[in-house]
Amino acid sequence: MARDIPGHQAAAGQGNASGAADAKPAAPGETHDRIIESLERARGPVIAKASEYPDGYVVRPHRHSRAQLIYALAGVVTVSTATGSWMVPPDHALWVPAELEHSVTASGQVSMRSIYVTPGAVSELPRETRVVGLTDLMRSLMLEAVRLPQSYEAASRAGLIMALILEEIPNLPERPLGLPFPADPRLANLCRIFLADPAVGATIDDWAGTLAMSRRSFTRFFRAETGVSLSAWRQQACIFAALPRLAGGEQVTSVALDLGYDSTAAFTTMFKRMTGIVPSRYLRAGAPALQAAE
């Protein structure tokens, strides 16, 4: 069950066509259920919310009628559903469709901003969960959204900012930071074992042998269950293992060798391909955004 956080901040828009309130600390003892209730009562197609989570904080499984765009200014956020998990490192955001049950786990001190959008508020909104890279424009818009006044006209500066957010969401570049989980319990157990101790050198033959399957049969089975190849899944799993450690200040070389990479260069190449940024710049990427929010 989610723990209450006195420093948790929330802002909900009410009134006109669009809206968001100033970010305010939640009252001591306020539960996440009450925050969700306030979101459901709020009017307008867009709501902005600011949250601060300590390391290890877990928001229990929940759902809401609005889609959510989650941006982690600092720390790493992992969002899990029945079908997979997605990581939200700094300079990225996660789109969660409306009514999808999900839980949230914080790694490191997490500073988070969320935009909640009513389904159908604008055409071409994503229909599936996805990690996206944030443009400088979208980052600035999200940081400003939690500062907007509670009531304003649609043609005002605040109304135009919220309208621009809606227009920018479909244009955010998708990043392969999702980790789909198979439905088959035997394969799902293998995936969990790998996540607990990931090593890039694990082979298809090792996995196939554990399930008493031929290499060819296992390859087809794994793709059918997850939608990706085992090689791609392993790389994503290694990113999942690496991000919290990098967020904790560990050296890139140490993380790369522990994951079974022959060199820091090989790990860096994979990391950049998956996230769009090299590991050495990973933490620094979130610093300007965090400073801008203060």
PDB file of C-alpha atoms in Angstrom:
ATOM      1  CA  MET A   1       0.000   0.000   0.000  1.00  0.00           C
ATOM      2  CA  ALA A   2       1.225   3.495  -0.784  1.00  0.00           C
ATOM      3  CA  ARG A   3       2.655   5.466   2.111  1.00  0.00           C
ATOM      4  CA  ASP A   4       1.455   8.984   2.859  1.00  0.00           C
ATOM      5  CA  ILE A   5       3.938  11.773   2.201  1.00  0.00           C
ATOM      6  CA  PRO A   6       3.491  15.116   3.935  1.00  0.00           C
ATOM      7  CA  GLY A   7       5.520  16.829   1.195  1.00  0.00           C
ATOM      8  CA  HIS A   8       3.437  15.381  -1.647  1.00  0.00           C
ATOM      9  CA  GLN A   9       2.227  18.170  -3.926  1.00  0.00           C
ATOM     10  CA  ALA A  10      -0.908  18.222  -6.051  1.00  0.00           C
ATOM     11  CA  ALA A  11      -2.609  20.709  -8.332  1.00  0.00           C
ATOM     12  CA  ALA A  12      -6.016  20.196  -9.947  1.00  0.00           C
ATOM     13  CA  GLY A  13      -7.651  22.396 -12.555  1.00  0.00           C
ATOM     14  CA  GLN A  14     -11.234  23.516 -12.096  1.00  0.00           C
ATOM     15  CA  GLY A  15     -13.613  25.949 -13.734  1.00  0.00           C
ATOM     16  CA  ASN A  16     -13.111  26.979 -17.343  1.00  0.00           C
ATOM     17  CA  ALA A  17     -12.300  25.050 -20.494  1.00  0.00           C
ATOM     18  CA  SER A  18      -8.838  24.194 -19.177  1.00  0.00           C
ATOM     19  CA  GLY A  19      -7.335  24.570 -15.728  1.00  0.00           C
ATOM     20  CA  ALA A  20      -4.658  23.843 -13.164  1.00  0.00           C
ATOM     21  CA  ALA A  21      -4.122  25.088  -9.644  1.00  0.00           C
ATOM     22  CA  ASP A  22      -0.939  26.261  -7.963  1.00  0.00           C
ATOM     23  CA  ALA A  23       1.103  23.319  -6.673  1.00  0.00           C
ATOM     24  CA  LYS A  24       0.466  22.983  -2.926  1.00  0.00           C
ATOM     25  CA  PRO A  25       1.683  20.456  -0.359  1.00  0.00           C
ATOM     26  CA  ALA A  26      -0.898  17.782   0.366  1.00  0.00           C
ATOM     27  CA  ALA A  27      -2.306  17.860   3.876  1.00  0.00           C
ATOM     28  CA  PRO A  28      -0.624  15.437   6.331  1.00  0.00           C
ATOM     29  CA  GLY A  29      -2.337  12.077   6.158  1.00  0.00           C
ATOM     30  CA  GLU A  30      -3.831  12.708   2.733  1.00  0.00           C
ATOM     31  CA  THR A  31      -3.910   9.402   0.902  1.00  0.00           C
ATOM     32  CA  HIS A  32      -3.356   8.725  -2.763  1.00  0.00           C
ATOM     33  CA  ASP A  33      -7.009   7.695  -2.991  1.00  0.00           C
ATOM     34  CA  ARG A  34      -8.025  11.226  -2.014  1.00  0.00           C
ATOM     35  CA  ILE A  35      -5.713  12.671  -4.628  1.00  0.00           C
ATOM     36  CA  ILE A  36      -7.331  10.454  -7.265  1.00  0.00           C
ATOM     37  CA  GLU A  37     -10.773  11.534  -6.048  1.00  0.00           C
ATOM     38  CA  SER A  38      -9.807  15.183  -6.464  1.00  0.00           C
ATOM     39  CA  LEU A  39      -8.614  14.468 -10.000  1.00  0.00           C
ATOM     40  CA  GLU A  40     -11.910  12.783 -10.846  1.00  0.00           C
ATOM     41  CA  ARG A  41     -13.904  15.760  -9.529  1.00  0.00           C
ATOM     42  CA  ALA A  42     -11.853  18.361 -11.382  1.00  0.00           C
ATOM     43  CA  ARG A  43     -13.224  19.926 -14.541  1.00  0.00           C
ATOM     44  CA  GLY A  44     -11.424  20.832 -17.739  1.00  0.00           C
ATOM     45  CA  PRO A  45      -9.462  18.659 -20.188  1.00  0.00           C
ATOM     46  CA  VAL A  46      -6.030  19.222 -18.588  1.00  0.00           C
ATOM     47  CA  ILE A  47      -4.841  18.969 -14.969  1.00  0.00           C
ATOM     48  CA  ALA A  48      -1.276  19.494 -13.713  1.00  0.00           C
ATOM     49  CA  LYS A  49       0.192  17.913 -10.574  1.00  0.00           C
ATOM     50  CA  ALA A  50       3.576  18.093  -8.843  1.00  0.00           C
ATOM     51  CA  SER A  51       4.845  15.248  -6.624  1.00  0.00           C
ATOM     52  CA  GLU A  52       7.910  14.614  -4.463  1.00  0.00           C
ATOM     53  CA  TYR A  53       8.666  10.972  -3.547  1.00  0.00           C
ATOM     54  CA  PRO A  54      11.425   9.561  -1.286  1.00  0.00           C
ATOM     55  CA  ASP A  55      13.571   6.626  -2.369  1.00  0.00           C
ATOM     56  CA  GLY A  56      11.632   3.355  -2.336  1.00  0.00           C
ATOM     57  CA  TYR A  57       8.184   4.950  -2.218  1.00  0.00           C
ATOM     58  CA  VAL A  58       5.483   2.800  -3.834  1.00  0.00           C
ATOM     59  CA  VAL A  59       2.078   3.974  -5.000  1.00  0.00           C
ATOM     60  CA  ARG A  60      -0.165   0.910  -4.939  1.00  0.00           C
ATOM     61  CA  PRO A  61      -2.065  -0.165  -8.094  1.00  0.00           C
ATOM     62  CA  HIS A  62      -4.698   2.387  -9.096  1.00  0.00           C
ATOM     63  CA  ARG A  63      -6.423   3.826 -12.136  1.00  0.00           C
ATOM     64  CA  HIS A  64      -8.042   7.094 -13.193  1.00  0.00           C
ATOM     65  CA  SER A  65     -10.379   8.232 -15.943  1.00  0.00           C
ATOM     66  CA  ARG A  66      -7.773  10.579 -17.427  1.00  0.00           C
ATOM     67  CA  ALA A  67      -4.622   9.628 -19.306  1.00  0.00           C
ATOM     68  CA  GLN A  68      -1.403  10.678 -17.549  1.00  0.00           C
ATOM     69  CA  LEU A  69       1.928  12.010 -18.803  1.00  0.00           C
ATOM     70  CA  ILE A  70       4.578  11.431 -16.102  1.00  0.00           C
ATOM     71  CA  TYR A  71       7.820  13.433 -16.106  1.00  0.00           C
ATOM     72  CA  ALA A  72      10.616  12.724 -13.612  1.00  0.00           C
ATOM     73  CA  LEU A  73      12.807  15.776 -13.128  1.00  0.00           C
ATOM     74  CA  ALA A  74      15.093  13.835 -10.792  1.00  0.00           C
ATOM     75  CA  GLY A  75      15.381  10.202  -9.765  1.00  0.00           C
ATOM     76  CA  VAL A  76      13.919   7.229 -11.626  1.00  0.00           C
ATOM     77  CA  VAL A  77      10.246   6.275 -11.725  1.00  0.00           C
ATOM     78  CA  THR A  78       9.127   2.747 -12.633  1.00  0.00           C
ATOM     79  CA  VAL A  79       5.498   2.254 -13.650  1.00  0.00           C
ATOM     80  CA  SER A  80       4.182  -1.316 -13.683  1.00  0.00           C
ATOM     81  CA  THR A  81       1.026  -2.831 -15.164  1.00  0.00           C
ATOM     82  CA  ALA A  82      -0.240  -6.370 -15.628  1.00  0.00           C
ATOM     83  CA  THR A  83       1.610  -6.623 -18.944  1.00  0.00           C
ATOM     84  CA  GLY A  84       4.932  -4.923 -18.279  1.00  0.00           C
ATOM     85  CA  SER A  85       6.993  -2.190 -16.703  1.00  0.00           C
ATOM     86  CA  TRP A  86       8.257   1.159 -17.947  1.00  0.00           C
ATOM     87  CA  MET A  87      11.069   3.319 -16.576  1.00  0.00           C
ATOM     88  CA  VAL A  88      10.934   7.109 -16.556  1.00  0.00           C
ATOM     89  CA  PRO A  89      14.463   8.518 -16.122  1.00  0.00           C
ATOM     90  CA  PRO A  90      15.223  12.259 -16.202  1.00  0.00           C
ATOM     91  CA  ASP A  91      14.599  13.946 -19.553  1.00  0.00           C
ATOM     92  CA  HIS A  92      11.917  11.366 -20.380  1.00  0.00           C
ATOM     93  CA  ALA A  93       8.200  11.029 -19.767  1.00  0.00           C
ATOM     94  CA  LEU A  94       5.697   8.161 -19.711  1.00  0.00           C
ATOM     95  CA  TRP A  95       2.270   8.212 -21.292  1.00  0.00           C
ATOM     96  CA  VAL A  96      -0.266   6.089 -19.346  1.00  0.00           C
ATOM     97  CA  PRO A  97      -3.648   5.609 -21.079  1.00  0.00           C
ATOM     98  CA  ALA A  98      -6.860   6.325 -19.203  1.00  0.00           C
ATOM     99  CA  GLU A  99      -8.322   3.535 -17.021  1.00  0.00           C
ATOM    100  CA  LEU A 100      -5.108   1.468 -17.093  1.00  0.00           C
ATOM    101  CA  GLU A 101      -4.335   0.032 -13.656  1.00  0.00           C
ATOM    102  CA  HIS A 102      -0.737   0.774 -12.694  1.00  0.00           C
ATOM    103  CA  SER A 103       1.602   1.159  -9.740  1.00  0.00           C
ATOM    104  CA  VAL A 104       4.512   3.577  -9.335  1.00  0.00           C
ATOM    105  CA  THR A 105       7.889   2.952  -7.653  1.00  0.00           C
ATOM    106  CA  ALA A 106      10.479   5.642  -6.926  1.00  0.00           C
ATOM    107  CA  SER A 107      14.229   4.991  -7.119  1.00  0.00           C
ATOM    108  CA  GLY A 108      16.238   7.777  -5.533  1.00  0.00           C
ATOM    109  CA  GLN A 109      14.713  11.090  -4.488  1.00  0.00           C
ATOM    110  CA  VAL A 110      12.068  11.611  -7.157  1.00  0.00           C
ATOM    111  CA  SER A 111      10.728  14.973  -8.239  1.00  0.00           C
ATOM    112  CA  MET A 112       7.816  14.362 -10.602  1.00  0.00           C
ATOM    113  CA  ARG A 113       5.406  16.414 -12.692  1.00  0.00           C
ATOM    114  CA  SER A 114       2.250  14.948 -14.238  1.00  0.00           C
ATOM    115  CA  ILE A 115      -0.243  16.120 -16.801  1.00  0.00           C
ATOM    116  CA  TYR A 116      -3.681  14.458 -16.720  1.00  0.00           C
ATOM    117  CA  VAL A 117      -5.676  14.588 -19.949  1.00  0.00           C
ATOM    118  CA  THR A 118      -9.340  13.809 -20.578  1.00  0.00           C
ATOM    119  CA  PRO A 119      -9.720  11.157 -23.341  1.00  0.00           C
ATOM    120  CA  GLY A 120     -10.656  12.813 -26.608  1.00  0.00           C
ATOM    121  CA  ALA A 121      -9.345  16.225 -25.537  1.00  0.00           C
ATOM    122  CA  VAL A 122      -7.297  16.285 -28.722  1.00  0.00           C
ATOM    123  CA  SER A 123      -6.999  13.886 -31.652  1.00  0.00           C
ATOM    124  CA  GLU A 124      -4.030  11.547 -32.118  1.00  0.00           C
ATOM    125  CA  LEU A 125      -3.258  11.039 -28.430  1.00  0.00           C
ATOM    126  CA  PRO A 126      -1.314   7.779 -27.865  1.00  0.00           C
ATOM    127  CA  ARG A 127      -3.510   4.752 -27.191  1.00  0.00           C
ATOM    128  CA  GLU A 128      -0.825   2.607 -25.561  1.00  0.00           C
ATOM    129  CA  THR A 129       1.677   3.029 -22.747  1.00  0.00           C
ATOM    130  CA  ARG A 130       4.954   4.432 -24.018  1.00  0.00           C
ATOM    131  CA  VAL A 131       8.123   6.182 -22.856  1.00  0.00           C
ATOM    132  CA  VAL A 132       8.855   9.369 -24.760  1.00  0.00           C
ATOM    133  CA  GLY A 133      11.753  11.787 -24.912  1.00  0.00           C
ATOM    134  CA  LEU A 134      10.961  15.314 -23.766  1.00  0.00           C
ATOM    135  CA  THR A 135      11.617  18.270 -26.030  1.00  0.00           C
ATOM    136  CA  ASP A 136      12.831  21.508 -24.434  1.00  0.00           C
ATOM    137  CA  LEU A 137       9.446  23.025 -25.243  1.00  0.00           C
ATOM    138  CA  MET A 138       7.418  20.260 -23.592  1.00  0.00           C
ATOM    139  CA  ARG A 139       9.631  20.238 -20.510  1.00  0.00           C
ATOM    140  CA  SER A 140       9.139  23.975 -20.054  1.00  0.00           C
ATOM    141  CA  LEU A 141       5.397  23.676 -20.582  1.00  0.00           C
ATOM    142  CA  MET A 142       5.053  20.964 -17.933  1.00  0.00           C
ATOM    143  CA  LEU A 143       7.107  22.911 -15.400  1.00  0.00           C
ATOM    144  CA  GLU A 144       4.978  25.983 -15.998  1.00  0.00           C
ATOM    145  CA  ALA A 145       1.673  24.096 -15.921  1.00  0.00           C
ATOM    146  CA  VAL A 146       1.842  23.400 -12.172  1.00  0.00           C
ATOM    147  CA  ARG A 147       2.270  27.137 -11.529  1.00  0.00           C
ATOM    148  CA  LEU A 148      -0.792  28.269 -13.475  1.00  0.00           C
ATOM    149  CA  PRO A 149      -3.675  29.986 -11.661  1.00  0.00           C
ATOM    150  CA  GLN A 150      -6.724  27.956 -10.766  1.00  0.00           C
ATOM    151  CA  SER A 151      -9.139  29.840 -13.027  1.00  0.00           C
ATOM    152  CA  TYR A 152      -8.493  31.487 -16.377  1.00  0.00           C
ATOM    153  CA  GLU A 153     -10.032  32.037 -19.765  1.00  0.00           C
ATOM    154  CA  ALA A 154      -9.239  29.661 -22.609  1.00  0.00           C
ATOM    155  CA  ALA A 155      -7.749  32.565 -24.606  1.00  0.00           C
ATOM    156  CA  SER A 156      -5.505  33.678 -21.702  1.00  0.00           C
ATOM    157  CA  ARG A 157      -1.799  32.871 -21.412  1.00  0.00           C
ATOM    158  CA  ALA A 158      -2.592  29.960 -19.064  1.00  0.00           C
ATOM    159  CA  GLY A 159      -5.235  28.588 -21.408  1.00  0.00           C
ATOM    160  CA  LEU A 160      -2.900  28.792 -24.390  1.00  0.00           C
ATOM    161  CA  ILE A 161      -0.130  26.974 -22.489  1.00  0.00           C
ATOM    162  CA  MET A 162      -2.456  24.102 -21.602  1.00  0.00           C
ATOM    163  CA  ALA A 163      -3.740  23.946 -25.196  1.00  0.00           C
ATOM    164  CA  LEU A 164      -0.162  23.810 -26.498  1.00  0.00           C
ATOM    165  CA  ILE A 165       0.587  20.904 -24.147  1.00  0.00           C
ATOM    166  CA  LEU A 166      -2.227  18.948 -25.773  1.00  0.00           C
ATOM    167  CA  GLU A 167      -0.845  19.701 -29.228  1.00  0.00           C
ATOM    168  CA  GLU A 168       2.719  18.674 -28.293  1.00  0.00           C
ATOM    169  CA  ILE A 169       1.976  15.283 -26.701  1.00  0.00           C
ATOM    170  CA  PRO A 170       1.535  13.398 -30.017  1.00  0.00           C
ATOM    171  CA  ASN A 171       4.852  14.824 -31.284  1.00  0.00           C
ATOM    172  CA  LEU A 172       7.073  13.465 -28.494  1.00  0.00           C
ATOM    173  CA  PRO A 173       9.599  10.861 -29.772  1.00  0.00           C
ATOM    174  CA  GLU A 174       9.055   7.342 -28.454  1.00  0.00           C
ATOM    175  CA  ARG A 175      11.906   5.646 -26.534  1.00  0.00           C
ATOM    176  CA  PRO A 176      12.276   1.838 -26.122  1.00  0.00           C
ATOM    177  CA  LEU A 177      12.305   1.830 -22.304  1.00  0.00           C
ATOM    178  CA  GLY A 178       9.353  -0.457 -21.769  1.00  0.00           C
ATOM    179  CA  LEU A 179       9.800  -3.999 -20.511  1.00  0.00           C
ATOM    180  CA  PRO A 180       6.904  -6.271 -21.559  1.00  0.00           C
ATOM    181  CA  PHE A 181       6.217  -9.325 -19.411  1.00  0.00           C
ATOM    182  CA  PRO A 182       4.966 -12.670 -20.753  1.00  0.00           C
ATOM    183  CA  ALA A 183       1.681 -14.143 -19.580  1.00  0.00           C
ATOM    184  CA  ASP A 184       3.083 -17.687 -19.425  1.00  0.00           C
ATOM    185  CA  PRO A 185       4.049 -18.248 -15.745  1.00  0.00           C
ATOM    186  CA  ARG A 186       7.160 -20.309 -16.541  1.00  0.00           C
ATOM    187  CA  LEU A 187       8.561 -17.686 -18.894  1.00  0.00           C
ATOM    188  CA  ALA A 188       7.532 -14.853 -16.589  1.00  0.00           C
ATOM    189  CA  ASN A 189       9.495 -16.527 -13.786  1.00  0.00           C
ATOM    190  CA  LEU A 190      12.604 -16.697 -15.977  1.00  0.00           C
ATOM    191  CA  CYS A 191      12.208 -12.995 -16.743  1.00  0.00           C
ATOM    192  CA  ARG A 192      11.956 -12.126 -13.050  1.00  0.00           C
ATOM    193  CA  ILE A 193      15.052 -14.204 -12.261  1.00  0.00           C
ATOM    194  CA  PHE A 194      16.968 -12.354 -14.976  1.00  0.00           C
ATOM    195  CA  LEU A 195      15.825  -8.976 -13.663  1.00  0.00           C
ATOM    196  CA  ALA A 196      17.056  -9.881 -10.197  1.00  0.00           C
ATOM    197  CA  ASP A 197      20.526 -10.623 -11.584  1.00  0.00           C
ATOM    198  CA  PRO A 198      20.798  -9.388 -15.194  1.00  0.00           C
ATOM    199  CA  ALA A 199      23.712 -10.441 -17.379  1.00  0.00           C
ATOM    200  CA  VAL A 200      23.912  -9.535 -21.041  1.00  0.00           C
ATOM    201  CA  GLY A 201      25.811 -12.762 -21.784  1.00  0.00           C
ATOM    202  CA  ALA A 202      22.855 -15.074 -21.070  1.00  0.00           C
ATOM    203  CA  THR A 203      22.054 -17.043 -24.239  1.00  0.00           C
ATOM    204  CA  ILE A 204      18.882 -18.158 -25.954  1.00  0.00           C
ATOM    205  CA  ASP A 205      20.033 -21.757 -25.540  1.00  0.00           C
ATOM    206  CA  ASP A 206      20.201 -21.283 -21.762  1.00  0.00           C
ATOM    207  CA  TRP A 207      16.630 -20.005 -21.618  1.00  0.00           C
ATOM    208  CA  ALA A 208      15.320 -22.590 -24.088  1.00  0.00           C
ATOM    209  CA  GLY A 209      16.957 -25.440 -22.209  1.00  0.00           C
ATOM    210  CA  THR A 210      15.355 -24.376 -18.947  1.00  0.00           C
ATOM    211  CA  LEU A 211      11.928 -24.733 -20.564  1.00  0.00           C
ATOM    212  CA  ALA A 212      12.891 -27.926 -22.419  1.00  0.00           C
ATOM    213  CA  MET A 213      12.312 -26.259 -25.781  1.00  0.00           C
ATOM    214  CA  SER A 214      14.332 -26.102 -28.957  1.00  0.00           C
ATOM    215  CA  ARG A 215      16.061 -22.823 -29.779  1.00  0.00           C
ATOM    216  CA  ARG A 216      13.711 -22.158 -32.692  1.00  0.00           C
ATOM    217  CA  SER A 217      10.565 -22.957 -30.717  1.00  0.00           C
ATOM    218  CA  PHE A 218      11.683 -20.832 -27.790  1.00  0.00           C
ATOM    219  CA  THR A 219      12.493 -17.858 -30.040  1.00  0.00           C
ATOM    220  CA  ARG A 220       8.988 -17.930 -31.526  1.00  0.00           C
ATOM    221  CA  PHE A 221       7.434 -18.487 -28.102  1.00  0.00           C
ATOM    222  CA  PHE A 222       9.248 -15.568 -26.490  1.00  0.00           C
ATOM    223  CA  ARG A 223       8.340 -13.135 -29.264  1.00  0.00           C
ATOM    224  CA  ALA A 224       4.718 -14.264 -29.208  1.00  0.00           C
ATOM    225  CA  GLU A 225       4.567 -13.687 -25.435  1.00  0.00           C
ATOM    226  CA  THR A 226       6.369 -10.329 -25.292  1.00  0.00           C
ATOM    227  CA  GLY A 227       6.276  -8.838 -28.794  1.00  0.00           C
ATOM    228  CA  VAL A 228      10.089  -8.497 -28.884  1.00  0.00           C
ATOM    229  CA  SER A 229      13.102 -10.754 -29.308  1.00  0.00           C
ATOM    230  CA  LEU A 230      14.967 -12.110 -26.284  1.00  0.00           C
ATOM    231  CA  SER A 231      18.009 -10.053 -27.281  1.00  0.00           C
ATOM    232  CA  ALA A 232      16.023  -6.809 -27.305  1.00  0.00           C
ATOM    233  CA  TRP A 233      14.279  -7.738 -24.049  1.00  0.00           C
ATOM    234  CA  ARG A 234      17.615  -8.457 -22.321  1.00  0.00           C
ATOM    235  CA  GLN A 235      18.994  -5.077 -23.378  1.00  0.00           C
ATOM    236  CA  GLN A 236      15.922  -3.344 -22.016  1.00  0.00           C
ATOM    237  CA  ALA A 237      16.209  -5.326 -18.786  1.00  0.00           C
ATOM    238  CA  CYS A 238      19.849  -4.258 -18.428  1.00  0.00           C
ATOM    239  CA  ILE A 239      18.781  -0.622 -18.816  1.00  0.00           C
ATOM    240  CA  PHE A 240      16.224  -1.217 -16.042  1.00  0.00           C
ATOM    241  CA  ALA A 241      18.998  -2.515 -13.800  1.00  0.00           C
ATOM    242  CA  ALA A 242      21.453   0.236 -14.747  1.00  0.00           C
ATOM    243  CA  LEU A 243      19.316   3.364 -14.337  1.00  0.00           C
ATOM    244  CA  PRO A 244      18.691   3.178 -10.566  1.00  0.00           C
ATOM    245  CA  ARG A 245      22.383   2.426  -9.969  1.00  0.00           C
ATOM    246  CA  LEU A 246      23.463   5.379 -12.084  1.00  0.00           C
ATOM    247  CA  ALA A 247      20.906   7.521 -10.272  1.00  0.00           C
ATOM    248  CA  GLY A 248      22.565   6.391  -7.041  1.00  0.00           C
ATOM    249  CA  GLY A 249      25.921   7.722  -8.227  1.00  0.00           C
ATOM    250  CA  GLU A 250      27.683   4.486  -9.212  1.00  0.00           C
ATOM    251  CA  GLN A 251      30.452   4.660 -11.803  1.00  0.00           C
ATOM    252  CA  VAL A 252      29.539   3.745 -15.387  1.00  0.00           C
ATOM    253  CA  THR A 253      32.405   1.257 -15.620  1.00  0.00           C
ATOM    254  CA  SER A 254      31.270  -0.611 -12.511  1.00  0.00           C
ATOM    255  CA  VAL A 255      27.690  -0.882 -13.770  1.00  0.00           C
ATOM    256  CA  ALA A 256      28.794  -1.990 -17.257  1.00  0.00           C
ATOM    257  CA  LEU A 257      31.074  -4.769 -15.971  1.00  0.00           C
ATOM    258  CA  ASP A 258      28.495  -6.033 -13.466  1.00  0.00           C
ATOM    259  CA  LEU A 259      25.986  -6.392 -16.301  1.00  0.00           C
ATOM    260  CA  GLY A 260      28.434  -8.514 -18.282  1.00  0.00           C
ATOM    261  CA  TYR A 261      29.591  -6.018 -20.899  1.00  0.00           C
ATOM    262  CA  ASP A 262      33.166  -6.483 -22.112  1.00  0.00           C
ATOM    263  CA  SER A 263      33.859  -2.763 -22.027  1.00  0.00           C
ATOM    264  CA  THR A 264      32.406   0.564 -20.959  1.00  0.00           C
ATOM    265  CA  ALA A 265      32.287   1.536 -24.633  1.00  0.00           C
ATOM    266  CA  ALA A 266      29.988  -1.382 -25.521  1.00  0.00           C
ATOM    267  CA  PHE A 267      27.651  -0.532 -22.664  1.00  0.00           C
ATOM    268  CA  THR A 268      27.688   3.150 -23.602  1.00  0.00           C
ATOM    269  CA  THR A 269      26.763   2.358 -27.202  1.00  0.00           C
ATOM    270  CA  MET A 270      23.780   0.260 -26.098  1.00  0.00           C
ATOM    271  CA  PHE A 271      22.716   2.812 -23.494  1.00  0.00           C
ATOM    272  CA  LYS A 272      22.733   5.685 -25.972  1.00  0.00           C
ATOM    273  CA  ARG A 273      20.800   3.673 -28.547  1.00  0.00           C
ATOM    274  CA  MET A 274      18.112   2.868 -25.971  1.00  0.00           C
ATOM    275  CA  THR A 275      17.838   6.200 -24.153  1.00  0.00           C
ATOM    276  CA  GLY A 276      19.211   8.788 -26.558  1.00  0.00           C
ATOM    277  CA  ILE A 277      21.934   9.883 -24.109  1.00  0.00           C
ATOM    278  CA  VAL A 278      25.277   8.454 -22.938  1.00  0.00           C
ATOM    279  CA  PRO A 279      25.468   7.177 -19.327  1.00  0.00           C
ATOM    280  CA  SER A 280      27.960   9.834 -18.232  1.00  0.00           C
ATOM    281  CA  ARG A 281      25.428  12.530 -19.115  1.00  0.00           C
ATOM    282  CA  TYR A 282      22.457  10.679 -17.676  1.00  0.00           C
ATOM    283  CA  LEU A 283      22.339  12.374 -14.286  1.00  0.00           C
ATOM    284  CA  ARG A 284      23.479  15.749 -15.594  1.00  0.00           C
ATOM    285  CA  ALA A 285      20.573  15.734 -18.047  1.00  0.00           C
ATOM    286  CA  GLY A 286      18.065  16.147 -15.248  1.00  0.00           C
ATOM    287  CA  ALA A 287      19.884  18.929 -13.428  1.00  0.00           C
ATOM    288  CA  PRO A 288      18.886  21.928 -15.579  1.00  0.00           C
ATOM    289  CA  ALA A 289      15.227  20.915 -15.474  1.00  0.00           C
ATOM    290  CA  LEU A 290      15.325  20.509 -11.697  1.00  0.00           C
ATOM    291  CA  GLN A 291      16.940  23.902 -11.258  1.00  0.00           C
ATOM    292  CA  ALA A 292      14.336  25.473 -13.506  1.00  0.00           C
ATOM    293  CA  ALA A 293      11.575  24.054 -11.321  1.00  0.00           C
ATOM    294  CA  GLU A 294      12.959  25.510  -8.084  1.00  0.00           C
TER     295      GLU A 294
END
